[in-house]
Coordinates of C-alpha atoms and ligand atoms in Angstrom, one line a residue:
X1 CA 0.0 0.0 0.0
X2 CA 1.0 3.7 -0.8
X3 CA 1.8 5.8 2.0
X4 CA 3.3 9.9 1.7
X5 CA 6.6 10.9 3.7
X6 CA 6.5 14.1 4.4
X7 CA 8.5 16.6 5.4
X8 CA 8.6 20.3 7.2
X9 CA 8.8 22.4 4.4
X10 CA 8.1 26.3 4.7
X11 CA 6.0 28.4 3.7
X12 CA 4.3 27.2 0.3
X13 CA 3.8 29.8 -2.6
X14 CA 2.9 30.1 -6.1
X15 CA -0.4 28.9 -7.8
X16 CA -2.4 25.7 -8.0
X17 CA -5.7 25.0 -10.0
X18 CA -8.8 23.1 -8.8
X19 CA -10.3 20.3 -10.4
X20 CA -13.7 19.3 -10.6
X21 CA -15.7 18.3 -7.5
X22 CA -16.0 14.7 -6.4
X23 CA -18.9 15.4 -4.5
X24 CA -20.9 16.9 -8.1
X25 CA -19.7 14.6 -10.4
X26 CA -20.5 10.6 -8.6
X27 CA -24.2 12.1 -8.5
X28 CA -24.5 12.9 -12.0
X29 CA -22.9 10.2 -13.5
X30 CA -25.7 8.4 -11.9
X31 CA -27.7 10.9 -13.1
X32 CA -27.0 9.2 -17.0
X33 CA -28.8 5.9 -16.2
X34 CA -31.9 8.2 -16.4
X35 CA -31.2 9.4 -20.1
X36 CA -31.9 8.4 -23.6
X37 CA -29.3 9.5 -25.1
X38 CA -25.0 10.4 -24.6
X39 CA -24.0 12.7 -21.9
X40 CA -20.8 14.4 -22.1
X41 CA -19.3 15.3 -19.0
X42 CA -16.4 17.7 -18.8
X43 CA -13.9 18.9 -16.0
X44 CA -14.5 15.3 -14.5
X45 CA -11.4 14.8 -12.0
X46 CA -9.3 11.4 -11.8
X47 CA -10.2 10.1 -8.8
X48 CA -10.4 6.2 -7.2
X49 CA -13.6 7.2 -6.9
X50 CA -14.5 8.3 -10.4
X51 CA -13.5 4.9 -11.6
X52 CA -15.9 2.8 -9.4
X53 CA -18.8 4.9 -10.8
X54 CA -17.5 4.3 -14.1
X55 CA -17.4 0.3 -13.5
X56 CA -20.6 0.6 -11.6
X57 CA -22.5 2.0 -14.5
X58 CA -20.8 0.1 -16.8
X59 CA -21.9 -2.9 -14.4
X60 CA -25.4 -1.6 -15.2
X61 CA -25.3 -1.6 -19.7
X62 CA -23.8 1.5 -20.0
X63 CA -20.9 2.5 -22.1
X64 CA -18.4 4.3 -20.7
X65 CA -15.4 6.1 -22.3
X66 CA -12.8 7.9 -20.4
X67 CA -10.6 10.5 -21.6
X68 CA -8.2 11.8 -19.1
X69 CA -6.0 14.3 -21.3
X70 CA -9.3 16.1 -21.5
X71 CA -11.1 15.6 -18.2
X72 CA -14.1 13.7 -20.0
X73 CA -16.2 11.7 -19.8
X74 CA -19.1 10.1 -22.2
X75 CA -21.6 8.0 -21.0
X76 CA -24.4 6.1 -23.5
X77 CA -27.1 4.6 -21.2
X78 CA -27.6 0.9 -21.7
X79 CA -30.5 0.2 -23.7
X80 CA -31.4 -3.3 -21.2
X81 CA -33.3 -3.0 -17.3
X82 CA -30.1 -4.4 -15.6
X83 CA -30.6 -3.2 -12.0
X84 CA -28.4 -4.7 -9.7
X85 CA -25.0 -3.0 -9.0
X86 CA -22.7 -5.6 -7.8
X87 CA -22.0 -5.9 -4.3
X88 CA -18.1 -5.9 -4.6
X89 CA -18.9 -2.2 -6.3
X90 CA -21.0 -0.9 -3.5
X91 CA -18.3 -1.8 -0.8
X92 CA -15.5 0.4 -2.4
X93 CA -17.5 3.6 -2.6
X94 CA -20.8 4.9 -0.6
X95 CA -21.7 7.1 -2.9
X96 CA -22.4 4.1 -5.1
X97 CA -25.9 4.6 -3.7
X98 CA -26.8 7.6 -5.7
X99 CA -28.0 4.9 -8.3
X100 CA -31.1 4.3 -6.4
X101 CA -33.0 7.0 -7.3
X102 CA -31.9 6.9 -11.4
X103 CA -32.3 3.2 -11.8
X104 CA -36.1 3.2 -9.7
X105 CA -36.9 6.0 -11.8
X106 CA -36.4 4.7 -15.7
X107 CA -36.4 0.7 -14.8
X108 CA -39.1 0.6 -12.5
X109 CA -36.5 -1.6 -9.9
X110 CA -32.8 -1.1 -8.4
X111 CA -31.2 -3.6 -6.1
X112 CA -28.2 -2.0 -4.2
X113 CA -26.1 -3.8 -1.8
X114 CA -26.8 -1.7 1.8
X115 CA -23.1 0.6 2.2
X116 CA -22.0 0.2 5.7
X117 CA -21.1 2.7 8.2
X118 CA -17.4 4.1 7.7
X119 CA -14.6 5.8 10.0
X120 CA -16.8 9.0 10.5
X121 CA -20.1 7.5 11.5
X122 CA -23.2 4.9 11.1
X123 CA -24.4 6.8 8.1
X124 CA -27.8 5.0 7.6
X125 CA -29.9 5.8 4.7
X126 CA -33.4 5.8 6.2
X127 CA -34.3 9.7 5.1
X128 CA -33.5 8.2 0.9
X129 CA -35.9 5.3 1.8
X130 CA -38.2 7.5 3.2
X131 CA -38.5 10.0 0.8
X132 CA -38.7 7.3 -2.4
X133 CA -41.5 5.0 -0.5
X134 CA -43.3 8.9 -0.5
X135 CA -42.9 8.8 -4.2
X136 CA -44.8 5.3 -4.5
X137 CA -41.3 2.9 -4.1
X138 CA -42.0 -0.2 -2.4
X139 CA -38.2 -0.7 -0.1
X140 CA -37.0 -3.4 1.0
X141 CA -34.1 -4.4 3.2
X142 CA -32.4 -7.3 4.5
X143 CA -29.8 -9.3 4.1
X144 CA -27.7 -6.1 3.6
X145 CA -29.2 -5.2 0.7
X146 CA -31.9 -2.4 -0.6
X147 CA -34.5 -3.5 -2.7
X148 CA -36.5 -0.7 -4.5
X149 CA -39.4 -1.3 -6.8
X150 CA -41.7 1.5 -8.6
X151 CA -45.5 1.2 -8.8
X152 CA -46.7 -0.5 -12.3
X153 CA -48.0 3.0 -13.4
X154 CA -44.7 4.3 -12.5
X155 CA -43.7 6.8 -9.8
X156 CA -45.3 9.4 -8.3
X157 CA -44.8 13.3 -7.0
X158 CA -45.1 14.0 -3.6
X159 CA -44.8 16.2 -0.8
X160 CA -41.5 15.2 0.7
X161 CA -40.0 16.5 4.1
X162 CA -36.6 15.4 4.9
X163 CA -36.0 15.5 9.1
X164 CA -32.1 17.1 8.3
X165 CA -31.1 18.5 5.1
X166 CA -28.7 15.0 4.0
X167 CA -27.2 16.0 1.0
X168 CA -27.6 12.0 -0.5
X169 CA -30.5 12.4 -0.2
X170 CA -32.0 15.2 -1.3
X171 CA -29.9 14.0 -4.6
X172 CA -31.6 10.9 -4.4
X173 CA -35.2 12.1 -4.6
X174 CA -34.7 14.6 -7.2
X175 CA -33.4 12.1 -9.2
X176 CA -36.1 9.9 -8.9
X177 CA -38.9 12.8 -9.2
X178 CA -37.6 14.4 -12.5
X179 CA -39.5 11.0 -14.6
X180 CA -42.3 10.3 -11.8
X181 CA -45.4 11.7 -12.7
X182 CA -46.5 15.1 -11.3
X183 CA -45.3 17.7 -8.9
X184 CA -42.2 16.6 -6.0
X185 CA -41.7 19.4 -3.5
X186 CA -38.9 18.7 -0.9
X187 CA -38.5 20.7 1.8
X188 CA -35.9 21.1 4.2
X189 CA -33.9 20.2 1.1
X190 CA -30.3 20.2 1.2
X191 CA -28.6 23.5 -0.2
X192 CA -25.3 22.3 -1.1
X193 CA -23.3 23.9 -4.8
X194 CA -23.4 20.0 -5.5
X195 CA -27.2 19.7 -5.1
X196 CA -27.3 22.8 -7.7
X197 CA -24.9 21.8 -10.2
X198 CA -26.9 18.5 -10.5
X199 CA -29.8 20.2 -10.8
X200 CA -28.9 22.3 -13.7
X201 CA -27.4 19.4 -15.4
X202 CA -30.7 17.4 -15.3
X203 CA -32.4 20.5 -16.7
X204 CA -30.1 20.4 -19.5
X205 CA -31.5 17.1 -19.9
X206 CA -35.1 18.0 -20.0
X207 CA -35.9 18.0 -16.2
X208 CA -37.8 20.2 -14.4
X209 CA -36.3 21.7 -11.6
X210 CA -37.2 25.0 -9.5
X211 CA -35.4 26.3 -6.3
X212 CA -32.3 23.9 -5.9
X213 CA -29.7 25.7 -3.8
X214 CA -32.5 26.8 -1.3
X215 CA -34.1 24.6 1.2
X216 CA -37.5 23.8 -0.7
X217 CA -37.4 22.1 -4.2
X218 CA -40.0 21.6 -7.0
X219 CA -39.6 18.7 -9.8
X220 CA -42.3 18.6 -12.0
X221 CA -42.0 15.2 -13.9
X222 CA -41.3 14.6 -17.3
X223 CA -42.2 11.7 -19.7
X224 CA -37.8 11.2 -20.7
X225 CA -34.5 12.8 -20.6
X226 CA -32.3 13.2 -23.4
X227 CA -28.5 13.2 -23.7
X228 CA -26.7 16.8 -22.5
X229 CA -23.0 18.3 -22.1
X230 CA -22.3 19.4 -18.7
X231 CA -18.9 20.5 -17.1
X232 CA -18.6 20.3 -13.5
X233 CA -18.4 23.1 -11.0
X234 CA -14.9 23.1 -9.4
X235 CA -14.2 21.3 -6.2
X236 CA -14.9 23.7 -3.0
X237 CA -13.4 21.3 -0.4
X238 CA -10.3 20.8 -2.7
X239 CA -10.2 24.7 -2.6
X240 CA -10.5 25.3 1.3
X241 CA -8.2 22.1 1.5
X242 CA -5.5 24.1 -0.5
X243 CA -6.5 27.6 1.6
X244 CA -5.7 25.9 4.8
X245 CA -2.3 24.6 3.3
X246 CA -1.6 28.2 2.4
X247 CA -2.6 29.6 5.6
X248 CA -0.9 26.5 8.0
X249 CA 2.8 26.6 6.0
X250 CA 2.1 30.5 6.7
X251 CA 2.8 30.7 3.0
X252 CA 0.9 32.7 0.1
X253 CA -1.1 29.9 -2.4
X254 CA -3.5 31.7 -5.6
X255 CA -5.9 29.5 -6.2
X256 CA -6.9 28.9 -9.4
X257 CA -10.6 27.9 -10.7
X258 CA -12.0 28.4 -7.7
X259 CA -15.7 29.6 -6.4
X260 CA -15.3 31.9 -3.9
X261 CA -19.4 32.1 -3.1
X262 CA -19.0 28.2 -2.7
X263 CA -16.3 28.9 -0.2
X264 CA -17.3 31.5 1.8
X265 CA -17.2 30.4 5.7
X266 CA -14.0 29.2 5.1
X267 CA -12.7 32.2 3.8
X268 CA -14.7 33.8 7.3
X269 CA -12.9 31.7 9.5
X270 CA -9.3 31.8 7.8
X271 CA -9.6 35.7 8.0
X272 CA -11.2 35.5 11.4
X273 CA -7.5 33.4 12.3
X274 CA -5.3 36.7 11.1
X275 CA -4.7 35.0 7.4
X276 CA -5.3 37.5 4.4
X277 CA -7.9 36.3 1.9
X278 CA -8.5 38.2 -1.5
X279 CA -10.9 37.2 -4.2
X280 CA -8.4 38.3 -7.1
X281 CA -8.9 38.2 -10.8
X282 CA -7.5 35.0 -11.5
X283 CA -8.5 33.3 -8.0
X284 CA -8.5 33.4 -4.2
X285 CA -5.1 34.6 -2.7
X286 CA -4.6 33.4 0.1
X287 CA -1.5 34.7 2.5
X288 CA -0.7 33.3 6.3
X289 CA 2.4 35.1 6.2
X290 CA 1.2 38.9 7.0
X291 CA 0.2 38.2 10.4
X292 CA 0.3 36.2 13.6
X293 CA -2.4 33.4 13.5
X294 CA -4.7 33.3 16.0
X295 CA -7.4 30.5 17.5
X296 CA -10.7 30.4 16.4
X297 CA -14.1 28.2 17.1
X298 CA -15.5 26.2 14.3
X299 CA -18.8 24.4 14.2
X300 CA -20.1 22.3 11.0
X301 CA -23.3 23.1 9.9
X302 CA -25.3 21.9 6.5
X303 CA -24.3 24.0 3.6
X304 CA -24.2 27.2 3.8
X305 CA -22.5 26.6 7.5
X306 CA -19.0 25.6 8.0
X307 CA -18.8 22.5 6.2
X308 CA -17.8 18.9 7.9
X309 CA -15.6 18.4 4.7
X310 CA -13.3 21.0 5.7
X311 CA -13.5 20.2 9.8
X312 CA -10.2 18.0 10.1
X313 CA -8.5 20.4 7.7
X314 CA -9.4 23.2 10.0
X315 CA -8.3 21.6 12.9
X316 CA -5.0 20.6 11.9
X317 CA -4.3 24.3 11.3
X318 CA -5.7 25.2 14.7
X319 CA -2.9 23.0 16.4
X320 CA -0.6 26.0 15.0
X321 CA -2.0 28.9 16.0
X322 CA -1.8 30.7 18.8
X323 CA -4.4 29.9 21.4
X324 CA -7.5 27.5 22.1
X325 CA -10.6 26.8 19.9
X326 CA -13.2 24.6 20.3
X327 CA -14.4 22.4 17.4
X328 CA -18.1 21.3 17.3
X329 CA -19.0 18.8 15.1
X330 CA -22.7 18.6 14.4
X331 CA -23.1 16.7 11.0
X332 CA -21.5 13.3 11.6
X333 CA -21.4 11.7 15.1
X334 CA -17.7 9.9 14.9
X335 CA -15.4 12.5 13.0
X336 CA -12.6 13.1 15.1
X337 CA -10.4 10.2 14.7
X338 CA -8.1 12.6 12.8
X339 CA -7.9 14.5 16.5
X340 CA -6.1 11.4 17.9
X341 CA -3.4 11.1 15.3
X342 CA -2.9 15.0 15.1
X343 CA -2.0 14.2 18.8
X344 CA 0.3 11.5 18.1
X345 CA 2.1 14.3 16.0
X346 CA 2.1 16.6 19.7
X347 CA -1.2 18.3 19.5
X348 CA -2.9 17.9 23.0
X349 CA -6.4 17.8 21.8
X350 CA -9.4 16.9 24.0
X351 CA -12.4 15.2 22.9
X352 CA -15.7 15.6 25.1
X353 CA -18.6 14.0 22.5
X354 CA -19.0 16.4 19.6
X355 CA -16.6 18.8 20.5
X356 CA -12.9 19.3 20.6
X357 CA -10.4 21.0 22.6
X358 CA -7.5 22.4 20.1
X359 CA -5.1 24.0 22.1
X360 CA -2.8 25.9 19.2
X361 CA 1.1 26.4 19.0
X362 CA 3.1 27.3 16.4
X363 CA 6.0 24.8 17.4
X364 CA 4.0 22.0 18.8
X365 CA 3.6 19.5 16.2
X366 CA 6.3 16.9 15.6
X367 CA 6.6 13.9 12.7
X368 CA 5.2 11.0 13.6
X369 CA 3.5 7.6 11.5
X370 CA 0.4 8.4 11.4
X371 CA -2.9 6.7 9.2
X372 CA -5.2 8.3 7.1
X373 CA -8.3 7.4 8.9
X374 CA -11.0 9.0 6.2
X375 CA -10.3 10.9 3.1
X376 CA -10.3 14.6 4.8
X377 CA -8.8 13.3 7.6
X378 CA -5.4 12.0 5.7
X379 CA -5.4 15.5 3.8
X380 CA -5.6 17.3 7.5
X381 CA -2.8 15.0 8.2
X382 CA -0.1 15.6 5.0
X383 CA -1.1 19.3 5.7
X384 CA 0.3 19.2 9.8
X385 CA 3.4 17.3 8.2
X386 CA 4.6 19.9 6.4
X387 CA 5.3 22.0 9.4
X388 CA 5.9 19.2 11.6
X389 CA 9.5 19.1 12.8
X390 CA 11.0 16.0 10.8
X391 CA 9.5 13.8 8.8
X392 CA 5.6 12.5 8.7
X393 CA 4.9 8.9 7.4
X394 CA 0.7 9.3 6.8
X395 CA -0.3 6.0 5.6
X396 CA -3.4 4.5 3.9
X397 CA -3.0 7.2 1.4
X398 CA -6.1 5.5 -0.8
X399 CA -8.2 7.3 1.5
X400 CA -7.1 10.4 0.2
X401 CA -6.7 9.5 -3.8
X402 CA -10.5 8.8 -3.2
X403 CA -11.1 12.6 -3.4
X404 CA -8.1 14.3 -4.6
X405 CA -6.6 14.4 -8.1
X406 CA -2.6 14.9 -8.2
X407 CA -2.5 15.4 -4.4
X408 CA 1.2 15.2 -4.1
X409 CA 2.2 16.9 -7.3
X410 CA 0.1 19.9 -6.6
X411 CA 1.7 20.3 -3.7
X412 CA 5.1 19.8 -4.7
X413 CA 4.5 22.5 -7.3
X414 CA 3.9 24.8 -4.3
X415 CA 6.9 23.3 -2.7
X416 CA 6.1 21.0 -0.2
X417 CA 8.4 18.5 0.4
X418 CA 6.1 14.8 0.1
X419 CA 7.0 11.7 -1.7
X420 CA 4.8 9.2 -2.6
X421 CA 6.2 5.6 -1.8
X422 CA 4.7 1.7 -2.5
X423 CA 5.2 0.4 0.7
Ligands
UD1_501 C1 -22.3 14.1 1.4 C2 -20.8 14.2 0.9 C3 -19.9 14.2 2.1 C4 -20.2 15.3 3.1 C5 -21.7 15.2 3.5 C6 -22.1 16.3 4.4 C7 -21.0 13.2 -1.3 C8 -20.6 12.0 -2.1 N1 -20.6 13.1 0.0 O1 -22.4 12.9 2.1 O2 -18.6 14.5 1.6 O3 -19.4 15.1 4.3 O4 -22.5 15.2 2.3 O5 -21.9 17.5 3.8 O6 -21.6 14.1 -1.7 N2 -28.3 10.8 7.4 C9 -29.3 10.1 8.0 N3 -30.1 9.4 7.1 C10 -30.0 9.4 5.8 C11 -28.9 10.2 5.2 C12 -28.1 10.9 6.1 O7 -29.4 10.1 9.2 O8 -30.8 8.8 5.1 C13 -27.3 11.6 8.3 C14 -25.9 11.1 8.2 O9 -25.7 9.9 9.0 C15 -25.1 12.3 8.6 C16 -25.9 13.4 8.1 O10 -27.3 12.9 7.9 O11 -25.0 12.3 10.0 C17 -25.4 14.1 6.8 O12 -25.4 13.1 5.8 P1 -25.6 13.5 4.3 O13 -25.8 14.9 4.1 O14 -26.6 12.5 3.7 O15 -24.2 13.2 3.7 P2 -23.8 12.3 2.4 O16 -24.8 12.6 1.3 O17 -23.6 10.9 2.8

């Protein structure tokens, strides 16, 4: 297996560009099963979890074709009903279960082995059950497996209200609505730049979509989809992720294809720890190297709070400044296990529940081996190595290749000093 050694490095500067998000592109891929026709979809990054989607719909008749010079990728639907995604699929990726709501929607049936909890929490899937047995789905589960089947006539609009604002979710449902018959509102609807960018690519399909990035959203159903183009909006956790590396090496990063409106409560609390953040012509510009960095509390919230995607990265830059912040983390109920590695590197950090005790110093953290628990998590972790005294071994890199494309090369190009090694 792959692991990074890294080492204490300096203050990183220069320029880096963004790639596409994960977290919008693995929902509209699924988003082709419910098409006629070819999709083209542009700025797709090359992730580990890119490629599962691309076996998994493959696995269900559709032809893929990849072309990573050009960050493409065209999908033709399968003209068959194959519905099952095979299990072995489903256990490398959870987002493998955004193919619910597609495959119910133009087969009538999908049969999805149930994804299990992971490092960051139980992560059951009761509010996408709930909100596609609304629509007229008959669910079944047992045996570890999901088992969704559509009416004869088809589905059906409905008034859905989810009980929190899951992101999957919401995805799910709107997936499903855009072919059942009449009106879907959800409310209390996720608001994530995802949920949006999905939206408008189903439109471009056909669909019909009012209100995503707010918390109520209307579908009006539509007899089929047909093929579109679509390029993905760039990734905002890969942007804070690069922000924080900026601010923590006390260096000065521009970051390039970058949202800043997708962004914004990281930019809030970088500024609110003494770093300089400017929304520049060509990107965000952000400089740790102006002033002395101070703590700061954090507490995750559904978009458009502080997002839980950006919560270990945070942290580990918290460890550096100069005095305490709390960390509350109210989206997932297990995602501190980056807190106890970040103390094997020196931090003393305290963990009462859902919130953590980050007591900051600029000299504190030390290299240690340390493992890459979840994907943000092992990103949090390269970041505190590079101004760890000596050398950082993070391991179970794969974690991280899930969601980031080029890790180490983008930040050797800003002149870190990590190698990537096959253990
Ligand atoms: C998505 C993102 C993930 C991000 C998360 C929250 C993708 C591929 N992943 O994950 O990076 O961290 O949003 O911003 O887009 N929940 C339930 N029942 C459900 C669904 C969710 O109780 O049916 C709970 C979860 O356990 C969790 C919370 O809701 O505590 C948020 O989950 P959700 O918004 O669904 O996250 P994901 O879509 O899984």
């Amino acid at each position: 297996m792959a692991k990074y050694i890294v080492e204490q490095s300096g203050p990183l500067r220069g320029e880096v560009t963004i790639s596409g998000s994960k977290n919008a592109v693995l929902p509209i891929m699924a988003a082709t099963l419910l098409s006629d026709g070819v999709c083209e979809i542009n700025d797709v990054p090359h992730l580990l979890d890119v490629d599962v989607m691309c076996e998994i719909l493959r696995s269900l008749g559709s032809t893929v074709k990849e072309d990573w010079n050009a960050h493409t990728i065209t999908v033709e639907p399968g003209k068959g009903d194959i519905s099952e995604v095979p299990h072995e699929l489903v256990k490398k990726m959870r987002a493998s279960i955004f193919v619910m709501g597609p495959l119910l929607a133009k087969t009538g049936f999908a049969s999805i082995a149930l994804p299990g909890g992971c490092s960051i929490g139980n992560r059951p899937i009761d509010l996408h059950n709930k909100g596609l047995r609304l629509l007229g789905a008959r669910i079944l589960t047992g045996d570890g497996i999901v088992e969704a089947s559509a009416p004869r006539n088809g589905l059906k609009g409905a008034l859905v209200y989810l009980d929190f604002p899951s992101v999957g979710a919401t995805e799910n449902i709107m997936m499903a609505a855009t072919l059942a018959k009449g009106s879907t509102v959800i409310e209390n609807a996720a608001e994530e730049p995802e949920i949006v960018d999905l939206a408008n690519f189903l439109n471009k399909m056909g669909a019909k979509i009012k209100g995503a990035g707010t918390d109520t959203i209307r579908i009006e159903g539509v007899e089929t989809l047909h093929g579109t183009r679509h390029a993905v909006i760039p990734d905002r956790i890969e942007t804070g992720t690069f922000m924080v590396a900026a601010a923590i090496t006390r260096g000065d990063v521009l970051i390039k294809n970058s949202v800043p409106d997708h962004v914004r409560p990281v930019i809030a609390k970088l500024m609110e720890c003494g770093a300089s953040v400017n929304d520049e012509v060509d990107g965000l510009r952000v400089r740790g190297d102006l002033n002395e960095l101070v703590s700061t509390d954090i507490k995750t919230l559904p978009y458009p709070g502080f997002p839980t995607d950006m919560q270990a990265l945070f942290m580990a830059l918290l460890t550096t400044v100069d005095g305490t912040s709390a960390v509350i983390e109210t989206v997932f109920e297990n995602r501190f296990m980056h807190a106890a590695e970040l103390s094997r590197m020196g931090a003393n950090i305290r963990v009462d529940g859902r919130t953590a005790i980050v007591p900051g110093n600029k000299h504190q953290l030390t290299g240690a081996h340390v493992i890459s628990t979840d994907l943000r998590a092992g990103a949090a972790l390269v970041l505190a190595g590079l101004v760890a005294k000596g050398t950082t071994e993070v391991s179970e890199i794969y974690h991280i290749e899930r969601g980031y494309e080029n890790f180490h090369e983008k930040l050797t190009a800003l002149g870190a000093k990590i190698e990537r090694i096959e253990d």
